[in-house]
Coordinates of C-alpha atoms and ligand atoms in Angstrom, one line a residue:
M272 CA 117.9 161.0 181.0
D273 CA 115.2 163.5 180.1
A274 CA 117.5 165.0 177.4
L275 CA 118.1 161.5 175.9
L276 CA 114.3 160.8 175.8
D277 CA 113.6 164.3 174.4
A278 CA 116.0 163.5 171.5
L279 CA 114.0 160.4 170.8
K280 CA 110.7 162.3 171.0
A281 CA 111.9 164.8 168.4
R282 CA 112.7 162.0 166.0
L283 CA 109.3 160.4 166.6
Q284 CA 107.6 163.7 165.9
L285 CA 109.4 164.0 162.7
Q286 CA 108.1 160.6 161.6
E287 CA 104.6 161.8 162.4
T288 CA 104.9 165.0 160.4
R289 CA 106.3 163.0 157.4
Q290 CA 103.3 160.6 157.6
L291 CA 105.6 157.8 158.3
Y292 CA 104.6 156.9 161.8
R293 CA 103.7 153.2 162.2
R294 CA 101.2 151.8 164.5
R295 CA 100.4 148.2 165.4
R296 CA 96.9 146.7 165.3
T297 CA 96.0 144.2 168.0
L298 CA 94.3 141.0 166.7
D299 CA 91.7 139.0 168.6
S300 CA 91.3 136.2 166.0
P301 CA 93.5 133.8 164.2
Q302 CA 95.0 134.8 160.9
G303 CA 92.5 134.3 158.0
A304 CA 90.3 135.9 155.3
E305 CA 88.3 137.6 158.1
I306 CA 90.1 138.9 161.2
V307 CA 89.2 140.9 164.3
A308 CA 91.6 143.7 164.7
D309 CA 91.3 146.4 167.4
G310 CA 87.9 145.1 168.2
N311 CA 86.4 145.3 164.6
R312 CA 85.8 142.6 162.1
Y313 CA 87.4 143.0 158.7
V314 CA 88.1 141.1 155.5
S315 CA 91.9 141.1 155.5
F316 CA 94.1 141.6 152.5
C317 CA 97.2 142.0 154.7
S318 CA 98.7 138.7 155.5
N319 CA 101.4 136.5 153.8
D320 CA 99.3 133.4 154.7
Y321 CA 98.9 132.7 150.9
L322 CA 97.6 129.2 151.2
G323 CA 95.4 129.8 154.3
L324 CA 97.4 127.3 156.4
A325 CA 98.1 129.5 159.5
N326 CA 95.0 128.3 161.1
H327 CA 94.5 125.0 159.3
P328 CA 93.1 122.4 161.8
E329 CA 95.7 119.8 160.9
V330 CA 98.5 122.2 161.4
V331 CA 97.1 123.3 164.7
A332 CA 96.8 119.6 165.7
A333 CA 100.4 118.9 164.7
L334 CA 101.6 121.8 166.9
I335 CA 99.7 120.4 169.9
S336 CA 100.8 116.9 169.4
G337 CA 104.4 118.2 168.8
A338 CA 104.3 120.0 172.1
R339 CA 103.0 116.9 173.9
Q340 CA 105.8 114.8 172.4
Y341 CA 108.8 117.2 172.4
G342 CA 107.7 120.0 174.8
V343 CA 107.5 123.7 173.7
G344 CA 111.0 125.0 173.9
S345 CA 113.9 123.4 172.2
G346 CA 116.0 124.3 175.3
A347 CA 119.3 124.9 173.6
A348 CA 121.0 125.9 170.4
H349 CA 121.2 123.3 167.5
L350 CA 124.9 122.7 168.1
I351 CA 124.4 121.9 171.9
T352 CA 121.3 119.8 172.5
G353 CA 118.5 121.8 170.8
H354 CA 118.5 119.8 167.5
H355 CA 115.5 117.4 167.9
R356 CA 114.6 114.4 165.7
I357 CA 111.7 116.5 164.3
H358 CA 114.0 119.3 163.2
Q359 CA 116.0 116.7 161.4
Q360 CA 112.9 115.2 159.7
L361 CA 111.7 118.7 158.6
E362 CA 115.2 119.5 157.1
E363 CA 115.1 116.2 155.2
A364 CA 111.5 117.0 153.9
L365 CA 112.6 120.5 152.9
A366 CA 115.6 119.1 151.0
R367 CA 113.4 116.7 149.1
Y368 CA 110.8 119.3 148.4
T369 CA 113.3 121.8 147.0
G370 CA 115.3 119.1 145.2
R371 CA 118.5 120.0 147.1
E372 CA 121.0 117.7 148.8
R373 CA 120.3 119.3 152.2
A374 CA 118.4 122.0 154.0
L375 CA 119.2 123.8 157.3
L376 CA 116.6 125.3 159.6
F377 CA 117.0 128.8 160.9
S378 CA 114.8 130.5 163.6
T379 CA 113.7 133.2 161.2
G380 CA 114.2 134.3 157.6
Y381 CA 115.9 137.5 158.8
M382 CA 118.4 135.4 160.7
A383 CA 118.9 133.0 157.7
N384 CA 119.7 135.8 155.4
L385 CA 122.2 137.5 157.8
G386 CA 123.7 134.1 158.6
V387 CA 124.4 133.0 155.0
I388 CA 125.6 136.3 153.6
T389 CA 128.0 137.0 156.5
A390 CA 129.3 133.4 156.5
L391 CA 130.1 133.4 152.8
A392 CA 131.3 136.9 152.3
G393 CA 133.7 139.0 154.4
R394 CA 136.5 141.6 154.0
G395 CA 138.0 141.2 150.5
D396 CA 134.9 139.7 149.1
A397 CA 132.0 141.4 147.2
V398 CA 128.3 141.2 147.6
F399 CA 125.9 142.4 144.9
E400 CA 122.2 142.8 145.6
D401 CA 119.1 143.9 143.7
R402 CA 118.3 147.4 145.1
L403 CA 114.7 146.3 145.9
N404 CA 115.8 143.3 148.0
H405 CA 114.2 142.6 151.3
A406 CA 115.7 144.5 154.2
S407 CA 117.2 141.4 155.8
L408 CA 119.3 140.7 152.7
L409 CA 120.5 144.3 152.5
D410 CA 121.4 144.2 156.2
G411 CA 123.3 141.0 155.6
G412 CA 125.3 142.6 152.8
R413 CA 126.1 145.6 154.9
L414 CA 127.0 143.6 158.0
S415 CA 129.3 141.2 156.1
G416 CA 132.1 143.7 155.7
A417 CA 132.4 142.7 152.1
R418 CA 132.3 145.4 149.4
F419 CA 128.6 145.9 149.0
T420 CA 126.9 147.0 145.7
R421 CA 123.2 147.4 145.0
Y422 CA 122.5 146.9 141.3
P423 CA 119.5 148.3 139.4
H424 CA 116.3 146.4 140.0
N425 CA 116.0 143.3 137.9
E426 CA 118.8 144.3 135.5
P427 CA 121.1 141.3 134.9
S428 CA 123.1 143.2 132.2
A429 CA 123.9 146.0 134.7
L430 CA 124.9 143.3 137.2
A431 CA 127.2 141.7 134.7
L432 CA 129.0 145.0 134.1
L433 CA 129.4 145.6 137.8
L434 CA 130.8 142.0 138.3
D435 CA 133.3 142.4 135.6
K436 CA 134.6 145.6 137.3
Q437 CA 135.0 143.9 140.6
P438 CA 137.1 140.8 140.9
A439 CA 137.2 139.4 144.4
A440 CA 138.0 136.2 146.2
C441 CA 134.4 135.4 146.7
R442 CA 131.5 137.1 144.9
L443 CA 127.9 136.6 146.0
V444 CA 124.8 137.8 144.1
V445 CA 121.6 138.0 146.1
T446 CA 118.1 138.5 144.9
D447 CA 114.5 138.1 146.1
G448 CA 112.7 135.4 143.9
V449 CA 109.5 137.4 144.3
F450 CA 110.0 141.0 145.3
S451 CA 108.0 141.4 148.5
M452 CA 106.5 144.9 147.9
D453 CA 106.1 144.5 144.1
G454 CA 105.1 140.9 143.6
S455 CA 107.3 140.9 140.5
T456 CA 109.5 137.9 139.9
A457 CA 113.3 138.1 139.5
R458 CA 114.8 137.4 136.0
L459 CA 116.5 134.3 137.4
Q460 CA 117.5 132.6 134.2
E461 CA 119.5 135.7 133.1
L462 CA 120.9 136.2 136.6
A463 CA 121.9 132.5 136.7
D464 CA 123.7 132.9 133.4
V465 CA 125.5 136.0 134.5
C466 CA 126.7 134.3 137.7
S467 CA 127.6 130.8 136.3
T468 CA 129.9 132.2 133.6
R469 CA 131.7 134.3 136.3
Q470 CA 132.3 131.8 139.1
T471 CA 129.9 133.7 141.3
W472 CA 127.4 132.4 143.9
L473 CA 123.7 133.1 143.3
M474 CA 121.4 133.2 146.3
V475 CA 117.7 133.5 145.9
D476 CA 115.4 134.4 148.8
D477 CA 112.1 132.8 147.7
A478 CA 110.0 133.8 150.8
H479 CA 107.1 134.8 148.6
G480 CA 107.4 132.2 145.8
L481 CA 107.6 128.9 147.8
G482 CA 104.3 127.2 148.2
V483 CA 102.7 129.4 145.7
L484 CA 104.5 129.6 142.3
G485 CA 105.0 126.6 140.0
T486 CA 102.7 123.6 139.4
H487 CA 103.8 121.9 142.6
G488 CA 104.3 125.1 144.6
K489 CA 108.1 124.7 144.5
G490 CA 108.5 128.4 144.0
T491 CA 110.1 130.8 141.5
T492 CA 112.7 128.2 140.4
E493 CA 109.9 125.8 139.4
H494 CA 107.9 128.5 137.7
L495 CA 111.0 129.4 135.6
A496 CA 112.2 125.8 135.2
L497 CA 115.6 126.4 136.9
S498 CA 117.7 123.6 138.4
P499 CA 119.7 123.6 141.6
Q500 CA 122.8 124.3 139.5
H501 CA 121.3 127.6 138.4
V502 CA 120.4 128.5 142.0
P503 CA 123.0 127.0 144.3
I504 CA 121.7 128.8 147.4
L505 CA 117.9 128.8 148.0
M506 CA 116.4 130.5 151.0
G507 CA 112.7 129.9 152.1
T508 CA 110.6 130.9 155.0
L509 CA 108.0 128.9 156.8
G510 CA 106.0 131.9 158.1
K511 CA 104.4 132.9 154.7
A512 CA 102.7 130.3 152.5
F513 CA 103.4 127.5 155.0
G514 CA 101.6 129.4 157.7
T515 CA 104.0 128.6 160.6
F516 CA 107.3 130.2 161.6
G517 CA 111.0 129.8 160.8
A518 CA 113.1 129.6 157.7
F519 CA 115.6 127.4 155.9
I520 CA 118.5 127.4 153.5
A521 CA 118.7 124.6 150.9
G522 CA 121.7 123.7 148.8
A523 CA 124.6 121.3 148.5
D524 CA 125.8 119.2 151.4
T525 CA 129.1 121.1 151.6
L526 CA 127.3 124.5 151.7
I527 CA 125.1 123.3 154.5
E528 CA 128.1 121.9 156.5
Y529 CA 129.9 125.2 156.0
L530 CA 126.9 127.1 157.3
I531 CA 126.6 124.9 160.4
Q532 CA 130.2 125.8 161.2
F533 CA 130.2 129.5 160.3
A534 CA 126.8 131.0 160.2
R535 CA 126.7 133.0 163.5
S536 CA 122.9 133.5 163.5
Y537 CA 122.6 129.7 163.2
I538 CA 125.1 128.9 165.9
Y539 CA 124.4 131.5 168.6
T540 CA 120.6 131.2 169.0
T541 CA 118.1 128.9 170.5
A542 CA 116.8 126.3 168.0
L543 CA 113.2 126.7 166.7
S544 CA 110.5 125.1 168.9
P545 CA 110.3 121.4 168.0
A546 CA 106.5 121.6 168.2
L547 CA 106.7 124.3 165.5
A548 CA 108.9 122.1 163.4
Q549 CA 106.2 119.4 163.6
A550 CA 103.5 121.9 162.6
S551 CA 105.7 123.0 159.6
L552 CA 106.2 119.4 158.5
Q553 CA 102.4 119.1 158.5
A554 CA 101.9 122.4 156.6
L555 CA 104.5 121.3 154.0
Q556 CA 102.6 118.1 153.5
I557 CA 99.2 119.9 153.1
S558 CA 100.7 122.4 150.7
Q559 CA 101.5 119.4 148.4
D560 CA 98.4 117.3 149.1
E561 CA 95.8 120.1 148.8
S562 CA 96.9 121.5 145.4
W563 CA 93.4 123.1 145.1
R564 CA 94.7 125.8 147.4
R565 CA 97.1 127.0 144.7
E566 CA 94.6 126.6 142.0
H567 CA 91.9 128.6 143.9
L568 CA 94.5 131.3 144.6
R569 CA 95.4 131.5 140.9
R570 CA 91.8 131.9 140.0
L571 CA 91.4 134.7 142.6
I572 CA 94.6 136.5 141.3
S573 CA 93.4 136.4 137.7
H574 CA 89.9 137.5 138.6
F575 CA 91.3 140.4 140.6
R576 CA 93.6 141.4 137.7
Q577 CA 90.9 141.2 135.1
R578 CA 88.4 143.3 137.0
A579 CA 91.1 145.9 138.0
Q580 CA 92.3 146.2 134.4
A581 CA 88.8 146.6 133.1
L582 CA 88.3 149.5 135.6
Q583 CA 91.8 150.9 134.8
L584 CA 93.0 150.8 138.4
P585 CA 96.7 151.4 138.9
I586 CA 97.9 147.8 139.4
T587 CA 101.2 146.4 138.1
D588 CA 102.0 143.3 136.1
S589 CA 102.4 141.0 139.1
I590 CA 101.3 137.4 138.6
T591 CA 101.7 136.6 142.3
P592 CA 99.4 137.0 145.3
I593 CA 101.1 140.3 146.0
Q594 CA 99.1 142.9 144.0
P595 CA 100.4 146.4 144.6
Y596 CA 98.1 149.4 144.0
I597 CA 100.4 152.3 143.4
T598 CA 99.3 155.7 144.7
G599 CA 102.6 157.5 144.6
D600 CA 102.6 159.6 147.7
A601 CA 102.4 158.4 151.3
Q602 CA 99.4 160.6 152.1
S603 CA 97.1 159.1 149.4
A604 CA 98.1 155.6 150.2
L605 CA 97.2 156.2 153.8
A606 CA 93.9 157.9 152.9
L607 CA 92.8 155.1 150.6
S608 CA 93.7 152.5 153.2
Q609 CA 91.6 154.4 155.8
R610 CA 88.6 154.6 153.5
L611 CA 88.8 150.9 152.8
Q612 CA 89.0 150.2 156.5
Q613 CA 85.8 152.2 157.0
S614 CA 84.1 149.8 154.6
G615 CA 85.4 146.8 156.5
L616 CA 88.4 145.9 154.3
L617 CA 91.9 145.9 155.7
V618 CA 94.7 146.7 153.2
P619 CA 98.0 148.0 154.4
A620 CA 99.5 151.3 153.1
I621 CA 103.2 150.8 152.4
R622 CA 105.3 153.9 152.6
P623 CA 109.0 154.9 152.4
P624 CA 111.5 153.7 153.5
T625 CA 109.9 150.3 152.9
V626 CA 109.4 151.3 149.3
P627 CA 111.3 154.0 147.3
E628 CA 110.3 157.6 147.7
G629 CA 107.3 158.4 145.5
S630 CA 106.1 154.9 145.1
A631 CA 103.8 154.5 148.1
R632 CA 101.1 151.9 147.6
L633 CA 98.5 149.6 149.0
R634 CA 100.0 146.1 149.3
I635 CA 97.1 143.9 148.5
T636 CA 97.8 140.2 149.3
L637 CA 95.4 137.5 148.2
S638 CA 95.1 134.1 149.9
A639 CA 93.5 130.8 149.2
A640 CA 91.4 131.5 152.3
H641 CA 89.5 134.3 150.3
D642 CA 86.5 133.7 148.2
L643 CA 85.5 135.4 145.0
D644 CA 82.9 137.6 146.8
Q645 CA 85.5 139.0 149.1
V646 CA 87.8 139.9 146.1
D647 CA 84.8 141.5 144.4
R648 CA 84.1 143.6 147.4
L649 CA 87.7 144.8 147.4
I650 CA 87.5 145.8 143.7
D651 CA 84.2 147.6 144.2
Q652 CA 85.6 149.6 147.0
L653 CA 88.8 150.4 145.2
A654 CA 86.8 151.6 142.2
A655 CA 84.5 153.7 144.4
H656 CA 87.4 155.5 146.1
S657 CA 89.9 156.0 143.3
Ligands
PLP87 C1 109.4 137.9 155.3 C2 110.7 137.9 154.6 C3 111.9 137.6 155.2 C4 112.1 137.4 156.7 O1 111.5 136.2 157.1 P1 111.0 136.0 158.6 O2 110.9 134.5 158.8 O3 109.7 136.7 158.7 O4 112.1 136.7 159.4 C5 113.0 137.5 154.4 N1 113.0 137.8 153.1 C6 111.8 138.1 152.5 C7 111.8 138.4 151.0 C8 110.6 138.2 153.2 O5 109.5 138.5 152.6

């Protein structure tokens, strides 16, 4: 036993020497523009709560009333007796919201991605993914048993060449809508053209686009004016802009029926809490009713970008709430993050393997919960320490 633990310790020490060791903070406050972490109060630029809904009083109230009405646990998998009326209502609302025939709830985005990819592609098939895709998509591709190819980041023409070299019974192309560590948007129009002319599925994970991009917050596809025909498989999460928890796939009726039969991470797990489904339904409604949240967020993003550009800070061309500040090596990202923390600002340093070697960064995320002064404080501190 000691020898087994010693082997683990050696690997942990290696992580430490490589500056890659990760530590958790413990929060004593709800998520928000200001949080209490490890006993200290900070302005936080860390969360994916882009619309500030995670602690919205009406979302909290919906969770409480949902628990009173349905209880806390769903008590079973969807296919046994875990599928409550409120799950059904949320699925119908998500289908309307995304303009798809149907939507299917999953317990997490990670599970949705594993479930869809492994249900659609198996041995003899081929999966193609952008090399900067979220880990859950890459894991799904690997787990599927299909031939798995990563194409160069946001290069539809490179993808087309790869597709033409690999005929397969079923081919599935998968991309993030908004890349989670870069904030850049996928070239979906070109990807859709490449796929539709080649009888190939296109799946878009819009975890960071939904609720935020597009006039009505319908995500990357609304922003780029793409129809359901362009993107037949749309994945969204509820734990980011909608501030709750869970995820869904939206698409054609036949696709959803197929997933209910064959997506193992849908079938073999307890259904999402029905109280949470009620909270998500409320959050979805607020995201549409309170469009000022999106407008305020856009103003914060453009204010941040204008000031950062004027100061020649190393930001990228992201138009989303994800604003990376590239330092290059892990050590400088960590050092800058620590200096900001000493000034009361929490911004996570993102290091390999989450991002490619040599592209360590601060991952600044803005939220409708922030005000202009808070963004100015961040810019002032970045300028002072760079
Ligand atoms: C967060 C995220 C997921 C995972 O969703 P969870 O509901 O947190 O499991 C999947 N894809 C992308 C792009 C994400 O950012």
